[in-house]
PDB file of N, CA and C in Angstrom:
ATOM      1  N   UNK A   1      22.570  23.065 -13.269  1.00  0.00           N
ATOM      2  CA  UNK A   1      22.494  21.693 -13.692  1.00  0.00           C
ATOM      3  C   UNK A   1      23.896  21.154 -13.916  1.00  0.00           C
ATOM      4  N   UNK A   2      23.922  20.022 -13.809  1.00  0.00           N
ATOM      5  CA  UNK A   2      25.492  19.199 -13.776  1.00  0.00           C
ATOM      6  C   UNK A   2      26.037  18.874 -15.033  1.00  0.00           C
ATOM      7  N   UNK A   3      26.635  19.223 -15.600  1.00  0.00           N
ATOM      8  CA  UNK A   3      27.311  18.696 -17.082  1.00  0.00           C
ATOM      9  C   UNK A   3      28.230  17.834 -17.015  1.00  0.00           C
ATOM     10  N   UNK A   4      27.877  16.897 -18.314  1.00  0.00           N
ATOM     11  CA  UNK A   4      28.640  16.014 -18.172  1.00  0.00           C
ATOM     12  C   UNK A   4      29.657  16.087 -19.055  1.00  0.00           C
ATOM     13  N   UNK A   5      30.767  15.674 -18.562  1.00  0.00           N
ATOM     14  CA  UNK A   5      32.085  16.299 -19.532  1.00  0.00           C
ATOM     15  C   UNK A   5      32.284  15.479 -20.797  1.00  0.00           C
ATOM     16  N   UNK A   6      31.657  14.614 -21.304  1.00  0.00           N
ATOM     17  CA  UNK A   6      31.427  13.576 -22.373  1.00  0.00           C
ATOM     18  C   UNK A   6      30.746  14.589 -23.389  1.00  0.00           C
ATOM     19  N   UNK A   7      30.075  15.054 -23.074  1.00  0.00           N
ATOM     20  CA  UNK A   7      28.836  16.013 -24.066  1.00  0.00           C
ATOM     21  C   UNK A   7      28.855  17.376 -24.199  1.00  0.00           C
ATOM     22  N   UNK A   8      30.270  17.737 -23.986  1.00  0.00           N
ATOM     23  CA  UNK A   8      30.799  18.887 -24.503  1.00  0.00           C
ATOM     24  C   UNK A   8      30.329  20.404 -23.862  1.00  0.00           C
ATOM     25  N   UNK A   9      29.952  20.227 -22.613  1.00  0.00           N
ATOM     26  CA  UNK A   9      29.396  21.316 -21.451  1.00  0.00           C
ATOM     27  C   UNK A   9      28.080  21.740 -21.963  1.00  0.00           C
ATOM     28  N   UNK A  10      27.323  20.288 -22.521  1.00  0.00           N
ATOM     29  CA  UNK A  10      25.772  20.639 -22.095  1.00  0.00           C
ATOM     30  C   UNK A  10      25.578  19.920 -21.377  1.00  0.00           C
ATOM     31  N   UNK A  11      24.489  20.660 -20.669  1.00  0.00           N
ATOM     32  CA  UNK A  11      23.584  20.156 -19.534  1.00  0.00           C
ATOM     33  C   UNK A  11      22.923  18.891 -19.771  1.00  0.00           C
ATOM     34  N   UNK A  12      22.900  18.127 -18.468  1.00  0.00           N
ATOM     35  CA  UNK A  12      22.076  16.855 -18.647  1.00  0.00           C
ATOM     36  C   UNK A  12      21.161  17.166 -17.380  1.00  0.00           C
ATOM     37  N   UNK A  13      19.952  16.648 -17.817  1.00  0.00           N
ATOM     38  CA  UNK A  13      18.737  16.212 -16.586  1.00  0.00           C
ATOM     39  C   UNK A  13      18.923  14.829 -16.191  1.00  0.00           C
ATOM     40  N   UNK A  14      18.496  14.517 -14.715  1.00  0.00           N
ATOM     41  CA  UNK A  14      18.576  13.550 -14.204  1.00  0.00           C
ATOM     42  C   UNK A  14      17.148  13.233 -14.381  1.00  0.00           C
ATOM     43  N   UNK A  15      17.093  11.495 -14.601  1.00  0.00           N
ATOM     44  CA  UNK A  15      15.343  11.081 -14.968  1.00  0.00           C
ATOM     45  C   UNK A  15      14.749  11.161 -13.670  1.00  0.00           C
ATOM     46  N   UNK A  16      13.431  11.469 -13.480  1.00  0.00           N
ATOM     47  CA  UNK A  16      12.837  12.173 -12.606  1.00  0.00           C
ATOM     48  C   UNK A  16      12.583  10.690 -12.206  1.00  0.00           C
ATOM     49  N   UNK A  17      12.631  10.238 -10.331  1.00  0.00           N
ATOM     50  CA  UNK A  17      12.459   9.435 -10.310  1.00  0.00           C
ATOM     51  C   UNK A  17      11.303   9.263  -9.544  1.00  0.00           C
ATOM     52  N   UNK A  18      10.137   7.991  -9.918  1.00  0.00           N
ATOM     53  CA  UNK A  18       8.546   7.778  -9.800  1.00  0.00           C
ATOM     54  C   UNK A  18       8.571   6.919  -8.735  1.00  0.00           C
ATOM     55  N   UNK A  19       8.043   6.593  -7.814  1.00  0.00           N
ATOM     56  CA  UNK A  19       8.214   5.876  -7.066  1.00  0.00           C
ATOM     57  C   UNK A  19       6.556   5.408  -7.075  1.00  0.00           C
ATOM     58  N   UNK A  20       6.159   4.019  -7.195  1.00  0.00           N
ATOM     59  CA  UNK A  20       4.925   3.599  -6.876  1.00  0.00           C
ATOM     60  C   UNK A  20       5.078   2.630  -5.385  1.00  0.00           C
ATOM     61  N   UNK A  21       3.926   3.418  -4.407  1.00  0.00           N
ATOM     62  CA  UNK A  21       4.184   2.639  -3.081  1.00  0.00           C
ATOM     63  C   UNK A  21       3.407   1.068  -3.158  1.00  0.00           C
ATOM     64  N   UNK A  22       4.113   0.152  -2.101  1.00  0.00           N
ATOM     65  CA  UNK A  22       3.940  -1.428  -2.305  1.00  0.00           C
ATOM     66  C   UNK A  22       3.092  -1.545  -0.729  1.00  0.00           C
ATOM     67  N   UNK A  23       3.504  -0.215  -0.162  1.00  0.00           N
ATOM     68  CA  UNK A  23       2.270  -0.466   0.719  1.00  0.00           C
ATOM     69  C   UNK A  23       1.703   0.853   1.147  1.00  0.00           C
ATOM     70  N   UNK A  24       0.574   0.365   1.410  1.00  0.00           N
ATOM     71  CA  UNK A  24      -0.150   1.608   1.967  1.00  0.00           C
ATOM     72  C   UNK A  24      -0.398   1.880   3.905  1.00  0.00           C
ATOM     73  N   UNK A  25      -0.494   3.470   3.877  1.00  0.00           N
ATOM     74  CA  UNK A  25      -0.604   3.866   5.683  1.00  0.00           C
ATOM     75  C   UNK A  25      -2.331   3.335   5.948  1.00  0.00           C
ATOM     76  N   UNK A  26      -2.724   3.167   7.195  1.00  0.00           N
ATOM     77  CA  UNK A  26      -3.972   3.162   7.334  1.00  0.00           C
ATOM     78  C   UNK A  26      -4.769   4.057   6.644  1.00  0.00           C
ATOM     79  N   UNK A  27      -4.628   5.171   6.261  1.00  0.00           N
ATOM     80  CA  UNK A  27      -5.508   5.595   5.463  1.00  0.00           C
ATOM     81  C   UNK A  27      -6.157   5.666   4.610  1.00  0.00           C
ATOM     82  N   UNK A  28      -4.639   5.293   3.988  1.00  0.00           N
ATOM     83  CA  UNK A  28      -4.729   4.985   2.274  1.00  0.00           C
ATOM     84  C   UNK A  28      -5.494   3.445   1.959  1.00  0.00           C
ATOM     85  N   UNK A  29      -5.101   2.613   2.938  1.00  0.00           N
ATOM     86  CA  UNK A  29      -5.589   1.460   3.016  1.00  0.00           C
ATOM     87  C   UNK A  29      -7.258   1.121   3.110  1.00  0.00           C
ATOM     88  N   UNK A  30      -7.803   2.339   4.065  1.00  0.00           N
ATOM     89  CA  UNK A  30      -8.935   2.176   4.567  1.00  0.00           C
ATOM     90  C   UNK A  30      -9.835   3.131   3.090  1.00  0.00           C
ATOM     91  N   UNK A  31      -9.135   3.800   2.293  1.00  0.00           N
ATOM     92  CA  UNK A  31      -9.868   4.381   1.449  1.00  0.00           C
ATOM     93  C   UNK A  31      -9.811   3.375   0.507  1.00  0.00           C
ATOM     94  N   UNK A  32      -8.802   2.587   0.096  1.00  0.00           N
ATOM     95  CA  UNK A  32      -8.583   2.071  -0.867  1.00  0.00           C
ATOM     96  C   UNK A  32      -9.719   0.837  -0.984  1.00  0.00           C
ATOM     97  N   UNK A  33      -9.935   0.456   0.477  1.00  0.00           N
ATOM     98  CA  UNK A  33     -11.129  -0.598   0.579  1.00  0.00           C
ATOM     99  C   UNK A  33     -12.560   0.143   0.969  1.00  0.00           C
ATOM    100  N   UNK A  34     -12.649   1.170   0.986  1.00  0.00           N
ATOM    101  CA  UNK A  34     -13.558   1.926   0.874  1.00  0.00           C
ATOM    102  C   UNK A  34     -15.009   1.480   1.976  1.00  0.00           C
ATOM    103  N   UNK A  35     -13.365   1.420   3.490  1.00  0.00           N
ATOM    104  CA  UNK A  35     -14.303   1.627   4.857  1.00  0.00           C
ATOM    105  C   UNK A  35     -13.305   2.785   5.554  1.00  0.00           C
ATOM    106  N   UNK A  36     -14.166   2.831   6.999  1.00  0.00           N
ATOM    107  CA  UNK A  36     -13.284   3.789   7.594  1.00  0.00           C
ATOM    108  C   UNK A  36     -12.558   3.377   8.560  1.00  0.00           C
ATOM    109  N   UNK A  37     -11.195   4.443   9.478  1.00  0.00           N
ATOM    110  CA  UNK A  37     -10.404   4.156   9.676  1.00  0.00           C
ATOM    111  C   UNK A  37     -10.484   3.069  10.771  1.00  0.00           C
ATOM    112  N   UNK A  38     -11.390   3.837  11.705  1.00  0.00           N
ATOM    113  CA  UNK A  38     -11.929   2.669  12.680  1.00  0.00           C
ATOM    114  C   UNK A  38     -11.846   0.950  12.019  1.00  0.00           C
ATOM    115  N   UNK A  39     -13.156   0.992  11.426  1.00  0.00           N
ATOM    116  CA  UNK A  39     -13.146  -0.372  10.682  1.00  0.00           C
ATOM    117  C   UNK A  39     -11.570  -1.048  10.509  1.00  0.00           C
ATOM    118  N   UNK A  40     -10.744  -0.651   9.967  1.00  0.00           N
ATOM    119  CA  UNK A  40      -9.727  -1.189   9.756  1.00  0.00           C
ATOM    120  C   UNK A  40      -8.735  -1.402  11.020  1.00  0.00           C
ATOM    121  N   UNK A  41      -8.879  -0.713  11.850  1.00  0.00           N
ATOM    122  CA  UNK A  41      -8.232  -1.162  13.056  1.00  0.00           C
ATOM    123  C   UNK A  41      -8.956  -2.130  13.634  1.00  0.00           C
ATOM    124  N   UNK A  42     -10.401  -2.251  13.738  1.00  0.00           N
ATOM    125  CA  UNK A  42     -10.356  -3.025  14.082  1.00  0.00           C
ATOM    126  C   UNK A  42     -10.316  -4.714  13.413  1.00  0.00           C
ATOM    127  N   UNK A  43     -10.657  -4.663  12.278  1.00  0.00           N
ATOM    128  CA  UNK A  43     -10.176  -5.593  11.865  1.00  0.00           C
ATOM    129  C   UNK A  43      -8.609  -6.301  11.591  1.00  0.00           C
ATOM    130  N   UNK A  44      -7.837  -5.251  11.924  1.00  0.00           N
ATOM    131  CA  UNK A  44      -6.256  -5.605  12.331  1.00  0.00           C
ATOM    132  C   UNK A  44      -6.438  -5.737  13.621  1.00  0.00           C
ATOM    133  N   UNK A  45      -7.187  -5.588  14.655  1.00  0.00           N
ATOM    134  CA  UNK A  45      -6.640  -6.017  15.584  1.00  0.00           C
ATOM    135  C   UNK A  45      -7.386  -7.479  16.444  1.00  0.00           C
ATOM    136  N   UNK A  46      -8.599  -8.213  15.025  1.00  0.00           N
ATOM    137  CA  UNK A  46      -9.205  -8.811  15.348  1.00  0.00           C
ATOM    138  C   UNK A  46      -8.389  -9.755  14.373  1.00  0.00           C
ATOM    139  N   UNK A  47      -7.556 -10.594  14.988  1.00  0.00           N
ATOM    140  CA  UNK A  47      -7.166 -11.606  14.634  1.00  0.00           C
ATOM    141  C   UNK A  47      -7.541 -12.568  13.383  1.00  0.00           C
ATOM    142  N   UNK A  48      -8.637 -12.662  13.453  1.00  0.00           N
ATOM    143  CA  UNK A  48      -9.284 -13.705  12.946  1.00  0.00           C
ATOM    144  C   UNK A  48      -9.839 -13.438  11.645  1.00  0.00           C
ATOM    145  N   UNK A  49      -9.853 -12.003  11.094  1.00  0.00           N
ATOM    146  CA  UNK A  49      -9.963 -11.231  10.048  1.00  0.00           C
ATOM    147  C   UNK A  49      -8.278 -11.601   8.869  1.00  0.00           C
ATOM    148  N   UNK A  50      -7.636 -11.798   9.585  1.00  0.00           N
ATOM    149  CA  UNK A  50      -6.599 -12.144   8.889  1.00  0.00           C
ATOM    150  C   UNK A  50      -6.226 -11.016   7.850  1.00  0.00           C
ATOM    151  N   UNK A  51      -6.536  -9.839   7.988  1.00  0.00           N
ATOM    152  CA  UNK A  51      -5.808  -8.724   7.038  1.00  0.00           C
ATOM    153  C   UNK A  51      -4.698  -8.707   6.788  1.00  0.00           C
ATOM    154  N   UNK A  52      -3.703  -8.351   5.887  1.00  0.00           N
ATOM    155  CA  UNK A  52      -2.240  -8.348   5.598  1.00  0.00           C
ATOM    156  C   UNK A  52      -1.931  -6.937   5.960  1.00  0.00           C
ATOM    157  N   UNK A  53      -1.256  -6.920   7.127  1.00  0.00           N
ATOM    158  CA  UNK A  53      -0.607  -5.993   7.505  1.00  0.00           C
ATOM    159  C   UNK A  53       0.699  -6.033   8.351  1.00  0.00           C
ATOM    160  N   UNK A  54       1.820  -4.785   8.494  1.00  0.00           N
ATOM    161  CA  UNK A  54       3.364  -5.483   8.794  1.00  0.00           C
ATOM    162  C   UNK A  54       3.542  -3.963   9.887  1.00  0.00           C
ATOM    163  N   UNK A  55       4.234  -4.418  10.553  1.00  0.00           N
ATOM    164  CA  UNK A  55       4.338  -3.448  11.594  1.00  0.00           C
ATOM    165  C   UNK A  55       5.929  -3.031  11.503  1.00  0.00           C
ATOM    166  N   UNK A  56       5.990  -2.116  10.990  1.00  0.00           N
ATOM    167  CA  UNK A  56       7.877  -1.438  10.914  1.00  0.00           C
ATOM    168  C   UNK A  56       8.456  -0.683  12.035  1.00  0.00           C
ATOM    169  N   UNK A  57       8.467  -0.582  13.232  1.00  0.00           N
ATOM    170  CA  UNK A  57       9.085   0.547  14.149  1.00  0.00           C
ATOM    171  C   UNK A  57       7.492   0.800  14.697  1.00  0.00           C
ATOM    172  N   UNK A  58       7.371   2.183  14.894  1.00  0.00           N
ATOM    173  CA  UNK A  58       6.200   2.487  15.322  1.00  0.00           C
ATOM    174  C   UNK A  58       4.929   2.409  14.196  1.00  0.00           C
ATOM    175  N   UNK A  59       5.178   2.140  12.833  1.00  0.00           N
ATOM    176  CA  UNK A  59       3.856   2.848  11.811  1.00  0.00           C
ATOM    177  C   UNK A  59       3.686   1.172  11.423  1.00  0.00           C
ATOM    178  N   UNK A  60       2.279   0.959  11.165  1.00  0.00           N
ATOM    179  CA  UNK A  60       1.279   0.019  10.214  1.00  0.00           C
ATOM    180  C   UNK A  60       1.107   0.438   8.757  1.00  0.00           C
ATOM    181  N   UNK A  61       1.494  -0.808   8.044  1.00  0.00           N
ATOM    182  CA  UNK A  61       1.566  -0.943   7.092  1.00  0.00           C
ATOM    183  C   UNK A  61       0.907  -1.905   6.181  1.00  0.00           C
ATOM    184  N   UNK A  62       0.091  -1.483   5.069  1.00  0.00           N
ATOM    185  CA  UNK A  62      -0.585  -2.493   4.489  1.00  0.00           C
ATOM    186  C   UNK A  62       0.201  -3.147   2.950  1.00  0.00           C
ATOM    187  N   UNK A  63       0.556  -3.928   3.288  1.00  0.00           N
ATOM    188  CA  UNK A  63       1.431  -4.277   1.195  1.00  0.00           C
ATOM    189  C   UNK A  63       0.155  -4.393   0.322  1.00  0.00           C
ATOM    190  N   UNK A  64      -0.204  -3.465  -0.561  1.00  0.00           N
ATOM    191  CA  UNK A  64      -0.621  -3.738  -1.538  1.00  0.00           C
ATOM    192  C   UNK A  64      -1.181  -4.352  -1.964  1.00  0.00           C
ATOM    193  N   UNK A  65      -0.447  -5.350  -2.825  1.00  0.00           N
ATOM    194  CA  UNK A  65      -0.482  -6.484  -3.368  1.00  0.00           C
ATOM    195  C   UNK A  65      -1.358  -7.966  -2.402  1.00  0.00           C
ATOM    196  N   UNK A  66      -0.811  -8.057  -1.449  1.00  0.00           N
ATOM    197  CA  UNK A  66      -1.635  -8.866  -0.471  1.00  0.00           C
ATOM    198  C   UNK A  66      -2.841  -8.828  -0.199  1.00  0.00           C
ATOM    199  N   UNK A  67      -2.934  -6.900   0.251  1.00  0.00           N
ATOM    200  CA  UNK A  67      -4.300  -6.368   0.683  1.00  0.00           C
ATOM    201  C   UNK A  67      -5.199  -6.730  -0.664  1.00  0.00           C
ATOM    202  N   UNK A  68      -5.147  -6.560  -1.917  1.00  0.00           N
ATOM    203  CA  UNK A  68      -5.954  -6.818  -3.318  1.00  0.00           C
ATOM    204  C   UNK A  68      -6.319  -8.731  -2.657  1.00  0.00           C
ATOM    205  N   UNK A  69      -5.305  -8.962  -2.862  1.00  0.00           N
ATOM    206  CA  UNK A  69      -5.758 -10.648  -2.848  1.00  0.00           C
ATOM    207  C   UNK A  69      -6.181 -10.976  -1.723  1.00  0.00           C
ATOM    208  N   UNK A  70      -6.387 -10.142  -0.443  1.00  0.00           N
ATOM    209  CA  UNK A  70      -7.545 -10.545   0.789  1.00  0.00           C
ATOM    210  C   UNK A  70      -8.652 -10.181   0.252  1.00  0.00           C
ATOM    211  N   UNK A  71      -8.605  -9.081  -0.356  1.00  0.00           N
ATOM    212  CA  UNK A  71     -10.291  -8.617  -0.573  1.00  0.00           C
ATOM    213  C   UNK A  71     -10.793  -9.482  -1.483  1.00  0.00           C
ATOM    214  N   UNK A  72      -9.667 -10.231  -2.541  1.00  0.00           N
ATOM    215  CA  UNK A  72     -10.848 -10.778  -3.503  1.00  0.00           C
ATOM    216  C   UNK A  72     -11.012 -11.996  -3.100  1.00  0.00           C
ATOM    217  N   UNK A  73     -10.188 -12.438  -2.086  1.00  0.00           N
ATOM    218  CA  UNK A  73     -10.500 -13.784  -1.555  1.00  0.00           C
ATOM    219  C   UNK A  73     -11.804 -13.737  -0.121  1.00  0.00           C
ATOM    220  N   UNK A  74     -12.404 -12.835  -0.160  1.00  0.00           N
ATOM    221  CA  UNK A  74     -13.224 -12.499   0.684  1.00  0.00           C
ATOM    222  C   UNK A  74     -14.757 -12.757  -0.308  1.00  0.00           C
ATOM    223  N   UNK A  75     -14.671 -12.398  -1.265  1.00  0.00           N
ATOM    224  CA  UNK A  75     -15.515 -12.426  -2.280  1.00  0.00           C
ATOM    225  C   UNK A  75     -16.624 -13.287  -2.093  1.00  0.00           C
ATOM    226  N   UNK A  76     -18.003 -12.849  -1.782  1.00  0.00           N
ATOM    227  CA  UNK A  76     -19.083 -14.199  -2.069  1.00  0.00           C
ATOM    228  C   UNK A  76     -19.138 -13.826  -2.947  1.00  0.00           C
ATOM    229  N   UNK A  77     -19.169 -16.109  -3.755  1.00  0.00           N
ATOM    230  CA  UNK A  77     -19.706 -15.749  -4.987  1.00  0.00           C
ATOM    231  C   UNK A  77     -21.481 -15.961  -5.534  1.00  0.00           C
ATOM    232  N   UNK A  78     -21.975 -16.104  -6.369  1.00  0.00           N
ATOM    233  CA  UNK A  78     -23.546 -16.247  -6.635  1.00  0.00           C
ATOM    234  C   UNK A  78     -23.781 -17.374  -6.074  1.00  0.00           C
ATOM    235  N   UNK A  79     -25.076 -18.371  -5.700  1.00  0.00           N
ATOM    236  CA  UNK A  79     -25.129 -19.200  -5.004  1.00  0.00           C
ATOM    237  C   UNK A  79     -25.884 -19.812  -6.381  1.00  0.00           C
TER     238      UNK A  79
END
């Protein structure tokens, strides 16, 4: 472990760092909405579904945050 010379040659830990993801892979995506993988391709690749998804290099990507506010804007409500 690395000491820092301030603190008299004790050891310091570095804070463990957490990372929460902002988007999810198709998988995670398709569990998270709790269909399967199919389903979700094709609704990314059906236009008109309007899913939030971002294409980086070769991999699909769903943000999070977006994906929550499609689903609840999908919502029927009671009539």
């Amino acid at each position: 472990m690395p000491t820092d010379p301030a603190s008299n040659g004790e050891t310091t830990a570095k804070p463990e760092l957490s990372l929460t993801p902002i988007a999810l892979r198709p998988r995670e995506a398709a569990l998270a909405l709790g269909i399967s993988r199919r389903t979700l391709s094709v609704l990314t690749a059906d236009r008109t579904s309007k899913i939030p998804h971002v294409r980086l290099g070769g991999c699909l990507l769903f943000p999070e945050r977006e994906l929550r506010d499609w689903i609840a804007g999908r919502m029927e409500r009671p009539r």
